[in-house]
Amino acid sequence: MQKLTVVLGVMGMAALSSATVSADAGCETVRMADPGWSDIAATNAVAGFLLTDMGYKPKVDTLAVPITFGGLKDGQVDVFLGNWMPAQQGFYDKFVANGDVVQLAKNLDGTEFTLAVPDYVWDAGVHDFADLNSFADKFDKKIYGIGSGAPANLSLQEIIKKNDFDLGQWKLIESSEQAMLAEVSRAVKKQRFITFLGWTPHPMNVQLKMHYLKGGEKYFGDTGSVYTLTRKGYAQACPNVGKLLTNLSFTQAMENSIMAAVVNNKVSNADAAKAWIKANPAVLEQWLDGVKTVDGQDALAAVKAKL
């Protein structure tokens, strides 16, 4: 009987050890989404670096925002670090408020996301959405937005449809972030009037002399926050990754630094993210608090060893 008790005790310890090691069993691949935005590419790179060093396999797919929300709902996407609020309020109401998608944590504060103009347009008197139509001919009645289906574009289309700010005859030009900013750069070189979607954090705030317009708060808010979303039940099924994602928060200075390195030094987001973390290792204490590697070891020691 004593021998049997010892055997059962050993078996129980082995089972407990196995349960600890495999707490995230089946969660080795972490499916993430990127709408093609520089800021989300940067934060995905940070998360990807941590996950890789913890033994996971991050997989990032470039997906438009509506597809991302649908993928989260259908379980085809695990994580989205780019829930900009209040810009994505409509998607929040449709997918998060009813529990189909989970808003896990806030990862950034103090964002700004609305129409912007170059400094010479501002100096000419365009300070507000209501000022745009007074210079309609100079703008060629065009507003430059980002990718089709983006929540900010939907807000601009609603403004045009409702003829708010007398913009009913204007046209929204949809394109990628990179194409939009290339058009802005061309306009600036020729001192041509242009209005476009701008946001912080982003290198555009350093590269361009630009100002944000007032008046659109009903559609874009004043300042906002970015949240981490997961598919329903993900944090329960994958508690270790869930703990990391709950801990993971960023600052504007950090994101701007990583994005600037990508643009100015022509390095990958992954290399820029690793370089920033290597230069600021103290942040790992918060990010990896209570987090393990995929095989149950201390994540902080594992990640620091890779630096």
PDB file of C-alpha atoms in Angstrom:
ATOM      1  CA  MET A   1       0.000   0.000   0.000  1.00  0.00           C
ATOM      2  CA  GLN A   2       2.853   2.380   0.844  1.00  0.00           C
ATOM      3  CA  LYS A   3       4.519   1.591  -2.492  1.00  0.00           C
ATOM      4  CA  LEU A   4       1.218   2.189  -4.324  1.00  0.00           C
ATOM      5  CA  THR A   5       0.818   5.564  -2.571  1.00  0.00           C
ATOM      6  CA  VAL A   6       4.306   6.586  -3.620  1.00  0.00           C
ATOM      7  CA  VAL A   7       3.654   5.513  -7.206  1.00  0.00           C
ATOM      8  CA  LEU A   8       0.364   7.382  -7.292  1.00  0.00           C
ATOM      9  CA  GLY A   9       2.075  10.431  -5.780  1.00  0.00           C
ATOM     10  CA  VAL A  10       4.762  10.374  -8.457  1.00  0.00           C
ATOM     11  CA  MET A  11       2.141   9.923 -11.154  1.00  0.00           C
ATOM     12  CA  GLY A  12       0.181  12.842  -9.728  1.00  0.00           C
ATOM     13  CA  MET A  13       3.242  15.086  -9.737  1.00  0.00           C
ATOM     14  CA  ALA A  14       3.990  14.056 -13.317  1.00  0.00           C
ATOM     15  CA  ALA A  15       0.427  14.828 -14.341  1.00  0.00           C
ATOM     16  CA  LEU A  16       0.597  18.231 -12.637  1.00  0.00           C
ATOM     17  CA  SER A  17       3.927  18.941 -14.336  1.00  0.00           C
ATOM     18  CA  SER A  18       2.470  17.880 -17.684  1.00  0.00           C
ATOM     19  CA  ALA A  19      -0.580  20.098 -17.123  1.00  0.00           C
ATOM     20  CA  THR A  20       1.696  23.026 -16.357  1.00  0.00           C
ATOM     21  CA  VAL A  21       3.822  22.448 -19.427  1.00  0.00           C
ATOM     22  CA  SER A  22       0.835  21.990 -21.707  1.00  0.00           C
ATOM     23  CA  ALA A  23      -1.348  24.768 -20.285  1.00  0.00           C
ATOM     24  CA  ASP A  24      -1.381  26.297 -23.763  1.00  0.00           C
ATOM     25  CA  ALA A  25      -1.497  22.996 -25.647  1.00  0.00           C
ATOM     26  CA  GLY A  26      -2.800  23.574 -29.146  1.00  0.00           C
ATOM     27  CA  CYS A  27      -1.982  27.283 -28.901  1.00  0.00           C
ATOM     28  CA  GLU A  28       1.528  27.139 -30.333  1.00  0.00           C
ATOM     29  CA  THR A  29       0.477  29.038 -33.480  1.00  0.00           C
ATOM     30  CA  VAL A  30      -0.856  32.524 -32.733  1.00  0.00           C
ATOM     31  CA  ARG A  31      -2.826  33.946 -35.666  1.00  0.00           C
ATOM     32  CA  MET A  32      -2.651  37.737 -35.830  1.00  0.00           C
ATOM     33  CA  ALA A  33      -4.054  40.351 -38.223  1.00  0.00           C
ATOM     34  CA  ASP A  34      -2.505  43.466 -39.757  1.00  0.00           C
ATOM     35  CA  PRO A  35      -4.638  45.911 -41.810  1.00  0.00           C
ATOM     36  CA  GLY A  36      -1.475  47.187 -43.512  1.00  0.00           C
ATOM     37  CA  TRP A  37      -0.945  50.000 -40.983  1.00  0.00           C
ATOM     38  CA  SER A  38       2.551  50.996 -39.863  1.00  0.00           C
ATOM     39  CA  ASP A  39       1.607  51.163 -36.183  1.00  0.00           C
ATOM     40  CA  ILE A  40       0.065  47.696 -36.105  1.00  0.00           C
ATOM     41  CA  ALA A  41       3.015  46.292 -38.035  1.00  0.00           C
ATOM     42  CA  ALA A  42       5.212  47.681 -35.240  1.00  0.00           C
ATOM     43  CA  THR A  43       3.133  46.315 -32.354  1.00  0.00           C
ATOM     44  CA  ASN A  44       2.689  42.962 -34.106  1.00  0.00           C
ATOM     45  CA  ALA A  45       6.479  42.847 -34.441  1.00  0.00           C
ATOM     46  CA  VAL A  46       6.901  43.409 -30.700  1.00  0.00           C
ATOM     47  CA  ALA A  47       4.355  40.720 -29.848  1.00  0.00           C
ATOM     48  CA  GLY A  48       5.860  38.434 -32.478  1.00  0.00           C
ATOM     49  CA  PHE A  49       9.368  38.823 -31.052  1.00  0.00           C
ATOM     50  CA  LEU A  50       8.162  37.927 -27.552  1.00  0.00           C
ATOM     51  CA  LEU A  51       6.044  35.008 -28.715  1.00  0.00           C
ATOM     52  CA  THR A  52       8.845  33.560 -30.841  1.00  0.00           C
ATOM     53  CA  ASP A  53      11.333  33.706 -27.974  1.00  0.00           C
ATOM     54  CA  MET A  54       8.713  32.023 -25.785  1.00  0.00           C
ATOM     55  CA  GLY A  55       8.492  29.131 -28.255  1.00  0.00           C
ATOM     56  CA  TYR A  56       5.285  30.107 -30.057  1.00  0.00           C
ATOM     57  CA  LYS A  57       4.790  30.593 -33.782  1.00  0.00           C
ATOM     58  CA  PRO A  58       3.154  33.953 -34.567  1.00  0.00           C
ATOM     59  CA  LYS A  59       1.463  34.085 -37.963  1.00  0.00           C
ATOM     60  CA  VAL A  60       0.452  37.510 -39.289  1.00  0.00           C
ATOM     61  CA  ASP A  61      -2.013  37.883 -42.158  1.00  0.00           C
ATOM     62  CA  THR A  62      -2.711  41.197 -43.895  1.00  0.00           C
ATOM     63  CA  LEU A  63      -6.477  41.628 -43.656  1.00  0.00           C
ATOM     64  CA  ALA A  64      -8.826  44.593 -44.053  1.00  0.00           C
ATOM     65  CA  VAL A  65     -10.496  45.653 -40.818  1.00  0.00           C
ATOM     66  CA  PRO A  66     -13.952  44.199 -41.683  1.00  0.00           C
ATOM     67  CA  ILE A  67     -12.325  40.859 -42.587  1.00  0.00           C
ATOM     68  CA  THR A  68     -10.352  40.923 -39.341  1.00  0.00           C
ATOM     69  CA  PHE A  69     -13.487  41.365 -37.227  1.00  0.00           C
ATOM     70  CA  GLY A  70     -15.240  38.629 -39.189  1.00  0.00           C
ATOM     71  CA  GLY A  71     -12.207  36.371 -38.737  1.00  0.00           C
ATOM     72  CA  LEU A  72     -12.198  36.974 -34.985  1.00  0.00           C
ATOM     73  CA  LYS A  73     -15.891  36.150 -34.813  1.00  0.00           C
ATOM     74  CA  ASP A  74     -15.482  32.974 -36.868  1.00  0.00           C
ATOM     75  CA  GLY A  75     -12.383  31.842 -34.993  1.00  0.00           C
ATOM     76  CA  GLN A  76     -10.047  32.238 -37.971  1.00  0.00           C
ATOM     77  CA  VAL A  77      -8.056  35.039 -36.288  1.00  0.00           C
ATOM     78  CA  ASP A  78      -6.807  34.838 -32.694  1.00  0.00           C
ATOM     79  CA  VAL A  79      -5.508  38.336 -31.983  1.00  0.00           C
ATOM     80  CA  PHE A  80      -5.870  41.899 -33.292  1.00  0.00           C
ATOM     81  CA  LEU A  81      -3.812  44.651 -31.656  1.00  0.00           C
ATOM     82  CA  GLY A  82      -5.441  47.451 -33.671  1.00  0.00           C
ATOM     83  CA  ASN A  83      -8.903  48.153 -32.266  1.00  0.00           C
ATOM     84  CA  TRP A  84      -8.727  51.969 -32.586  1.00  0.00           C
ATOM     85  CA  MET A  85     -11.534  53.582 -30.622  1.00  0.00           C
ATOM     86  CA  PRO A  86     -13.729  55.507 -31.176  1.00  0.00           C
ATOM     87  CA  ALA A  87     -12.874  55.221 -34.892  1.00  0.00           C
ATOM     88  CA  GLN A  88     -14.021  51.570 -34.898  1.00  0.00           C
ATOM     89  CA  GLN A  89     -17.154  52.166 -32.823  1.00  0.00           C
ATOM     90  CA  GLY A  90     -19.389  50.658 -35.495  1.00  0.00           C
ATOM     91  CA  PHE A  91     -17.413  47.416 -35.532  1.00  0.00           C
ATOM     92  CA  TYR A  92     -17.313  47.410 -31.733  1.00  0.00           C
ATOM     93  CA  ASP A  93     -21.106  47.665 -31.618  1.00  0.00           C
ATOM     94  CA  LYS A  94     -21.525  44.882 -34.169  1.00  0.00           C
ATOM     95  CA  PHE A  95     -18.951  42.385 -32.898  1.00  0.00           C
ATOM     96  CA  VAL A  96     -17.682  43.219 -29.402  1.00  0.00           C
ATOM     97  CA  ALA A  97     -20.735  44.565 -27.577  1.00  0.00           C
ATOM     98  CA  ASN A  98     -22.646  41.316 -28.147  1.00  0.00           C
ATOM     99  CA  GLY A  99     -19.744  39.090 -27.080  1.00  0.00           C
ATOM    100  CA  ASP A 100     -18.811  37.642 -30.479  1.00  0.00           C
ATOM    101  CA  VAL A 101     -15.347  39.205 -30.127  1.00  0.00           C
ATOM    102  CA  VAL A 102     -13.536  40.007 -26.854  1.00  0.00           C
ATOM    103  CA  GLN A 103     -11.904  43.346 -26.072  1.00  0.00           C
ATOM    104  CA  LEU A 104      -9.132  42.000 -23.850  1.00  0.00           C
ATOM    105  CA  ALA A 105      -7.029  45.025 -22.861  1.00  0.00           C
ATOM    106  CA  LYS A 106      -6.118  48.613 -23.688  1.00  0.00           C
ATOM    107  CA  ASN A 107      -2.673  48.739 -25.281  1.00  0.00           C
ATOM    108  CA  LEU A 108      -2.274  52.452 -26.121  1.00  0.00           C
ATOM    109  CA  ASP A 109      -3.690  55.784 -24.917  1.00  0.00           C
ATOM    110  CA  GLY A 110      -3.822  59.330 -26.258  1.00  0.00           C
ATOM    111  CA  THR A 111      -4.266  58.595 -29.936  1.00  0.00           C
ATOM    112  CA  GLU A 112      -5.519  61.073 -32.517  1.00  0.00           C
ATOM    113  CA  PHE A 113      -7.174  60.013 -35.772  1.00  0.00           C
ATOM    114  CA  THR A 114      -8.948  62.468 -38.044  1.00  0.00           C
ATOM    115  CA  LEU A 115      -8.514  64.609 -41.149  1.00  0.00           C
ATOM    116  CA  ALA A 116      -5.291  66.546 -41.445  1.00  0.00           C
ATOM    117  CA  VAL A 117      -3.795  69.165 -43.765  1.00  0.00           C
ATOM    118  CA  PRO A 118      -0.232  70.355 -44.523  1.00  0.00           C
ATOM    119  CA  ASP A 119       0.980  73.498 -42.761  1.00  0.00           C
ATOM    120  CA  TYR A 120       0.495  75.811 -45.776  1.00  0.00           C
ATOM    121  CA  VAL A 121      -3.159  74.713 -46.032  1.00  0.00           C
ATOM    122  CA  TRP A 122      -3.580  75.382 -42.321  1.00  0.00           C
ATOM    123  CA  ASP A 123      -1.972  78.794 -42.735  1.00  0.00           C
ATOM    124  CA  ALA A 124      -4.461  79.562 -45.523  1.00  0.00           C
ATOM    125  CA  GLY A 125      -7.312  79.200 -42.993  1.00  0.00           C
ATOM    126  CA  VAL A 126      -8.330  75.521 -43.015  1.00  0.00           C
ATOM    127  CA  HIS A 127      -8.551  74.639 -39.316  1.00  0.00           C
ATOM    128  CA  ASP A 128     -11.890  72.828 -39.152  1.00  0.00           C
ATOM    129  CA  PHE A 129     -13.976  70.368 -41.161  1.00  0.00           C
ATOM    130  CA  ALA A 130     -16.329  73.291 -41.760  1.00  0.00           C
ATOM    131  CA  ASP A 131     -13.532  75.216 -43.517  1.00  0.00           C
ATOM    132  CA  LEU A 132     -12.913  72.600 -46.213  1.00  0.00           C
ATOM    133  CA  ASN A 133     -15.728  73.461 -48.601  1.00  0.00           C
ATOM    134  CA  SER A 134     -14.725  77.133 -48.656  1.00  0.00           C
ATOM    135  CA  PHE A 135     -11.639  75.930 -50.547  1.00  0.00           C
ATOM    136  CA  ALA A 136     -13.426  73.184 -52.504  1.00  0.00           C
ATOM    137  CA  ASP A 137     -11.834  74.041 -55.854  1.00  0.00           C
ATOM    138  CA  LYS A 138      -8.333  74.084 -54.405  1.00  0.00           C
ATOM    139  CA  PHE A 139      -8.918  70.629 -52.901  1.00  0.00           C
ATOM    140  CA  ASP A 140     -10.560  69.422 -56.144  1.00  0.00           C
ATOM    141  CA  LYS A 141     -13.327  68.246 -53.772  1.00  0.00           C
ATOM    142  CA  LYS A 142     -11.252  65.194 -52.794  1.00  0.00           C
ATOM    143  CA  ILE A 143     -10.502  63.627 -49.417  1.00  0.00           C
ATOM    144  CA  TYR A 144      -7.726  61.044 -49.299  1.00  0.00           C
ATOM    145  CA  GLY A 145      -8.436  58.049 -47.096  1.00  0.00           C
ATOM    146  CA  ILE A 146      -6.876  54.670 -46.398  1.00  0.00           C
ATOM    147  CA  GLY A 147      -7.836  51.132 -47.469  1.00  0.00           C
ATOM    148  CA  SER A 148     -11.368  50.329 -48.549  1.00  0.00           C
ATOM    149  CA  GLY A 149     -13.581  49.201 -45.677  1.00  0.00           C
ATOM    150  CA  ALA A 150     -11.551  50.972 -42.991  1.00  0.00           C
ATOM    151  CA  PRO A 151     -13.809  52.423 -40.267  1.00  0.00           C
ATOM    152  CA  ALA A 152     -12.410  55.937 -40.785  1.00  0.00           C
ATOM    153  CA  ASN A 153     -13.355  55.743 -44.465  1.00  0.00           C
ATOM    154  CA  LEU A 154     -16.862  54.666 -43.508  1.00  0.00           C
ATOM    155  CA  SER A 155     -17.135  57.748 -41.291  1.00  0.00           C
ATOM    156  CA  LEU A 156     -15.977  59.986 -44.135  1.00  0.00           C
ATOM    157  CA  GLN A 157     -18.486  58.358 -46.491  1.00  0.00           C
ATOM    158  CA  GLU A 158     -21.222  59.022 -43.938  1.00  0.00           C
ATOM    159  CA  ILE A 159     -20.180  62.694 -43.751  1.00  0.00           C
ATOM    160  CA  ILE A 160     -20.423  62.945 -47.541  1.00  0.00           C
ATOM    161  CA  LYS A 161     -23.746  61.088 -47.660  1.00  0.00           C
ATOM    162  CA  LYS A 162     -25.277  63.364 -45.008  1.00  0.00           C
ATOM    163  CA  ASN A 163     -23.728  66.486 -46.548  1.00  0.00           C
ATOM    164  CA  ASP A 164     -22.235  67.341 -43.169  1.00  0.00           C
ATOM    165  CA  PHE A 165     -19.944  70.372 -43.346  1.00  0.00           C
ATOM    166  CA  ASP A 166     -21.310  70.939 -46.904  1.00  0.00           C
ATOM    167  CA  LEU A 167     -19.141  68.062 -48.160  1.00  0.00           C
ATOM    168  CA  GLY A 168     -21.926  66.265 -50.017  1.00  0.00           C
ATOM    169  CA  GLN A 169     -20.323  66.862 -53.417  1.00  0.00           C
ATOM    170  CA  TRP A 170     -16.874  65.724 -52.325  1.00  0.00           C
ATOM    171  CA  LYS A 171     -15.271  62.378 -53.198  1.00  0.00           C
ATOM    172  CA  LEU A 172     -13.372  59.993 -50.952  1.00  0.00           C
ATOM    173  CA  ILE A 173     -10.236  58.547 -52.558  1.00  0.00           C
ATOM    174  CA  GLU A 174      -9.508  55.157 -50.971  1.00  0.00           C
ATOM    175  CA  SER A 175      -6.040  53.601 -51.137  1.00  0.00           C
ATOM    176  CA  SER A 176      -3.405  51.973 -48.983  1.00  0.00           C
ATOM    177  CA  GLU A 177      -1.717  53.948 -46.217  1.00  0.00           C
ATOM    178  CA  GLN A 178       1.483  54.049 -48.274  1.00  0.00           C
ATOM    179  CA  ALA A 179      -0.273  55.247 -51.446  1.00  0.00           C
ATOM    180  CA  MET A 180      -2.159  57.924 -49.525  1.00  0.00           C
ATOM    181  CA  LEU A 181       1.019  59.277 -47.966  1.00  0.00           C
ATOM    182  CA  ALA A 182       2.805  59.192 -51.323  1.00  0.00           C
ATOM    183  CA  GLU A 183       0.021  61.381 -52.725  1.00  0.00           C
ATOM    184  CA  VAL A 184       0.384  63.745 -49.775  1.00  0.00           C
ATOM    185  CA  SER A 185       4.140  63.994 -50.376  1.00  0.00           C
ATOM    186  CA  ARG A 186       3.559  64.836 -54.049  1.00  0.00           C
ATOM    187  CA  ALA A 187       1.049  67.518 -53.062  1.00  0.00           C
ATOM    188  CA  VAL A 188       3.417  69.032 -50.508  1.00  0.00           C
ATOM    189  CA  LYS A 189       6.224  69.317 -53.070  1.00  0.00           C
ATOM    190  CA  LYS A 190       3.909  71.332 -55.310  1.00  0.00           C
ATOM    191  CA  GLN A 191       2.244  73.196 -52.396  1.00  0.00           C
ATOM    192  CA  ARG A 192      -1.065  71.790 -53.634  1.00  0.00           C
ATOM    193  CA  PHE A 193      -4.087  71.713 -51.297  1.00  0.00           C
ATOM    194  CA  ILE A 194      -4.816  68.254 -49.888  1.00  0.00           C
ATOM    195  CA  THR A 195      -6.678  66.821 -46.901  1.00  0.00           C
ATOM    196  CA  PHE A 196      -6.066  63.280 -45.720  1.00  0.00           C
ATOM    197  CA  LEU A 197      -6.485  60.899 -42.818  1.00  0.00           C
ATOM    198  CA  GLY A 198      -3.774  61.441 -40.230  1.00  0.00           C
ATOM    199  CA  TRP A 199      -3.131  59.725 -36.926  1.00  0.00           C
ATOM    200  CA  THR A 200      -0.754  59.436 -34.012  1.00  0.00           C
ATOM    201  CA  PRO A 201       1.416  57.526 -33.420  1.00  0.00           C
ATOM    202  CA  HIS A 202       2.906  57.473 -36.919  1.00  0.00           C
ATOM    203  CA  PRO A 203       6.126  58.751 -38.547  1.00  0.00           C
ATOM    204  CA  MET A 204       4.034  61.108 -40.712  1.00  0.00           C
ATOM    205  CA  ASN A 205       3.863  63.435 -37.689  1.00  0.00           C
ATOM    206  CA  VAL A 206       7.636  63.919 -37.918  1.00  0.00           C
ATOM    207  CA  GLN A 207       8.061  63.654 -41.681  1.00  0.00           C
ATOM    208  CA  LEU A 208       5.295  66.119 -42.551  1.00  0.00           C
ATOM    209  CA  LYS A 209       4.524  69.606 -41.313  1.00  0.00           C
ATOM    210  CA  MET A 210       0.839  68.922 -40.676  1.00  0.00           C
ATOM    211  CA  HIS A 211      -2.116  69.916 -38.512  1.00  0.00           C
ATOM    212  CA  TYR A 212      -5.233  68.021 -37.429  1.00  0.00           C
ATOM    213  CA  LEU A 213      -8.607  69.566 -38.189  1.00  0.00           C
ATOM    214  CA  LYS A 214     -11.191  70.197 -35.496  1.00  0.00           C
ATOM    215  CA  GLY A 215     -14.923  69.693 -35.912  1.00  0.00           C
ATOM    216  CA  GLY A 216     -15.017  65.969 -36.691  1.00  0.00           C
ATOM    217  CA  GLU A 217     -15.219  64.787 -33.081  1.00  0.00           C
ATOM    218  CA  LYS A 218     -18.705  63.346 -33.627  1.00  0.00           C
ATOM    219  CA  TYR A 219     -17.182  60.880 -36.061  1.00  0.00           C
ATOM    220  CA  PHE A 220     -13.593  60.504 -34.871  1.00  0.00           C
ATOM    221  CA  GLY A 221     -13.644  61.510 -31.218  1.00  0.00           C
ATOM    222  CA  ASP A 222     -11.203  63.969 -29.643  1.00  0.00           C
ATOM    223  CA  THR A 223      -8.509  61.611 -28.395  1.00  0.00           C
ATOM    224  CA  GLY A 224      -8.784  57.859 -28.278  1.00  0.00           C
ATOM    225  CA  SER A 225      -7.272  54.535 -27.299  1.00  0.00           C
ATOM    226  CA  VAL A 226      -6.237  51.309 -28.995  1.00  0.00           C
ATOM    227  CA  TYR A 227      -7.343  47.930 -27.638  1.00  0.00           C
ATOM    228  CA  THR A 228      -6.304  44.310 -28.036  1.00  0.00           C
ATOM    229  CA  LEU A 229      -9.045  42.029 -29.333  1.00  0.00           C
ATOM    230  CA  THR A 230      -9.203  38.236 -29.304  1.00  0.00           C
ATOM    231  CA  ARG A 231     -11.580  35.639 -30.578  1.00  0.00           C
ATOM    232  CA  LYS A 232     -14.180  34.520 -28.047  1.00  0.00           C
ATOM    233  CA  GLY A 233     -12.755  32.145 -25.453  1.00  0.00           C
ATOM    234  CA  TYR A 234      -9.155  32.583 -26.591  1.00  0.00           C
ATOM    235  CA  ALA A 235      -7.759  33.784 -23.251  1.00  0.00           C
ATOM    236  CA  GLN A 236      -9.392  30.800 -21.536  1.00  0.00           C
ATOM    237  CA  ALA A 237      -8.157  28.274 -24.113  1.00  0.00           C
ATOM    238  CA  CYS A 238      -4.672  29.820 -24.257  1.00  0.00           C
ATOM    239  CA  PRO A 239      -4.208  31.416 -20.806  1.00  0.00           C
ATOM    240  CA  ASN A 240      -0.463  31.960 -21.129  1.00  0.00           C
ATOM    241  CA  VAL A 241      -0.729  33.938 -24.371  1.00  0.00           C
ATOM    242  CA  GLY A 242      -3.798  35.606 -22.879  1.00  0.00           C
ATOM    243  CA  LYS A 243      -1.707  36.761 -19.901  1.00  0.00           C
ATOM    244  CA  LEU A 244       0.953  38.184 -22.232  1.00  0.00           C
ATOM    245  CA  LEU A 245      -1.658  40.042 -24.278  1.00  0.00           C
ATOM    246  CA  THR A 246      -3.248  41.437 -21.110  1.00  0.00           C
ATOM    247  CA  ASN A 247       0.153  42.727 -19.965  1.00  0.00           C
ATOM    248  CA  LEU A 248       1.156  44.117 -23.340  1.00  0.00           C
ATOM    249  CA  SER A 249       0.827  47.897 -23.482  1.00  0.00           C
ATOM    250  CA  PHE A 250       2.718  50.449 -25.541  1.00  0.00           C
ATOM    251  CA  THR A 251       3.549  54.153 -25.561  1.00  0.00           C
ATOM    252  CA  GLN A 252       3.421  56.661 -28.376  1.00  0.00           C
ATOM    253  CA  ALA A 253       7.161  57.301 -28.019  1.00  0.00           C
ATOM    254  CA  MET A 254       7.908  53.601 -28.340  1.00  0.00           C
ATOM    255  CA  GLU A 255       5.748  53.055 -31.420  1.00  0.00           C
ATOM    256  CA  ASN A 256       7.054  56.204 -33.080  1.00  0.00           C
ATOM    257  CA  SER A 257      10.627  55.100 -32.409  1.00  0.00           C
ATOM    258  CA  ILE A 258      10.114  51.670 -33.983  1.00  0.00           C
ATOM    259  CA  MET A 259       8.245  53.067 -36.989  1.00  0.00           C
ATOM    260  CA  ALA A 260      10.854  55.778 -37.519  1.00  0.00           C
ATOM    261  CA  ALA A 261      13.623  53.153 -37.512  1.00  0.00           C
ATOM    262  CA  VAL A 262      11.761  51.193 -40.193  1.00  0.00           C
ATOM    263  CA  VAL A 263      11.326  54.268 -42.396  1.00  0.00           C
ATOM    264  CA  ASN A 264      14.636  56.029 -41.806  1.00  0.00           C
ATOM    265  CA  ASN A 265      17.004  53.083 -41.426  1.00  0.00           C
ATOM    266  CA  LYS A 266      15.302  50.800 -43.945  1.00  0.00           C
ATOM    267  CA  VAL A 267      15.115  47.890 -41.493  1.00  0.00           C
ATOM    268  CA  SER A 268      12.319  45.382 -40.983  1.00  0.00           C
ATOM    269  CA  ASN A 269       9.689  45.846 -38.292  1.00  0.00           C
ATOM    270  CA  ALA A 270      11.037  42.717 -36.598  1.00  0.00           C
ATOM    271  CA  ASP A 271      14.589  44.102 -36.439  1.00  0.00           C
ATOM    272  CA  ALA A 272      13.369  47.534 -35.303  1.00  0.00           C
ATOM    273  CA  ALA A 273      11.224  45.983 -32.561  1.00  0.00           C
ATOM    274  CA  LYS A 274      14.084  43.791 -31.321  1.00  0.00           C
ATOM    275  CA  ALA A 275      16.474  46.755 -31.293  1.00  0.00           C
ATOM    276  CA  TRP A 276      14.015  48.847 -29.274  1.00  0.00           C
ATOM    277  CA  ILE A 277      13.462  46.054 -26.734  1.00  0.00           C
ATOM    278  CA  LYS A 278      17.227  45.477 -26.465  1.00  0.00           C
ATOM    279  CA  ALA A 279      17.677  49.186 -25.717  1.00  0.00           C
ATOM    280  CA  ASN A 280      14.750  49.215 -23.234  1.00  0.00           C
ATOM    281  CA  PRO A 281      14.844  45.803 -21.481  1.00  0.00           C
ATOM    282  CA  ALA A 282      13.139  47.085 -18.323  1.00  0.00           C
ATOM    283  CA  VAL A 283       9.772  46.989 -20.106  1.00  0.00           C
ATOM    284  CA  LEU A 284      10.016  43.185 -20.206  1.00  0.00           C
ATOM    285  CA  GLU A 285       9.369  43.022 -16.451  1.00  0.00           C
ATOM    286  CA  GLN A 286       5.802  44.270 -16.969  1.00  0.00           C
ATOM    287  CA  TRP A 287       5.115  42.486 -20.243  1.00  0.00           C
ATOM    288  CA  LEU A 288       6.279  39.074 -19.031  1.00  0.00           C
ATOM    289  CA  ASP A 289       5.009  39.215 -15.449  1.00  0.00           C
ATOM    290  CA  GLY A 290       3.426  35.833 -14.745  1.00  0.00           C
ATOM    291  CA  VAL A 291       4.108  34.594 -18.281  1.00  0.00           C
ATOM    292  CA  LYS A 292       5.757  31.270 -19.182  1.00  0.00           C
ATOM    293  CA  THR A 293       7.394  29.894 -22.290  1.00  0.00           C
ATOM    294  CA  VAL A 294       5.382  27.399 -24.304  1.00  0.00           C
ATOM    295  CA  ASP A 295       7.069  24.576 -22.360  1.00  0.00           C
ATOM    296  CA  GLY A 296       6.396  26.109 -18.954  1.00  0.00           C
ATOM    297  CA  GLN A 297       9.708  27.868 -18.239  1.00  0.00           C
ATOM    298  CA  ASP A 298      10.165  31.462 -17.063  1.00  0.00           C
ATOM    299  CA  ALA A 299       9.473  33.690 -20.077  1.00  0.00           C
ATOM    300  CA  LEU A 300      11.446  36.677 -18.773  1.00  0.00           C
ATOM    301  CA  ALA A 301      14.663  34.665 -18.517  1.00  0.00           C
ATOM    302  CA  ALA A 302      14.067  33.064 -21.920  1.00  0.00           C
ATOM    303  CA  VAL A 303      13.487  36.362 -23.720  1.00  0.00           C
ATOM    304  CA  LYS A 304      16.405  38.116 -22.014  1.00  0.00           C
ATOM    305  CA  ALA A 305      18.667  35.236 -23.038  1.00  0.00           C
ATOM    306  CA  LYS A 306      17.716  35.823 -26.680  1.00  0.00           C
ATOM    307  CA  LEU A 307      18.604  39.535 -26.437  1.00  0.00           C
TER     308      LEU A 307
END
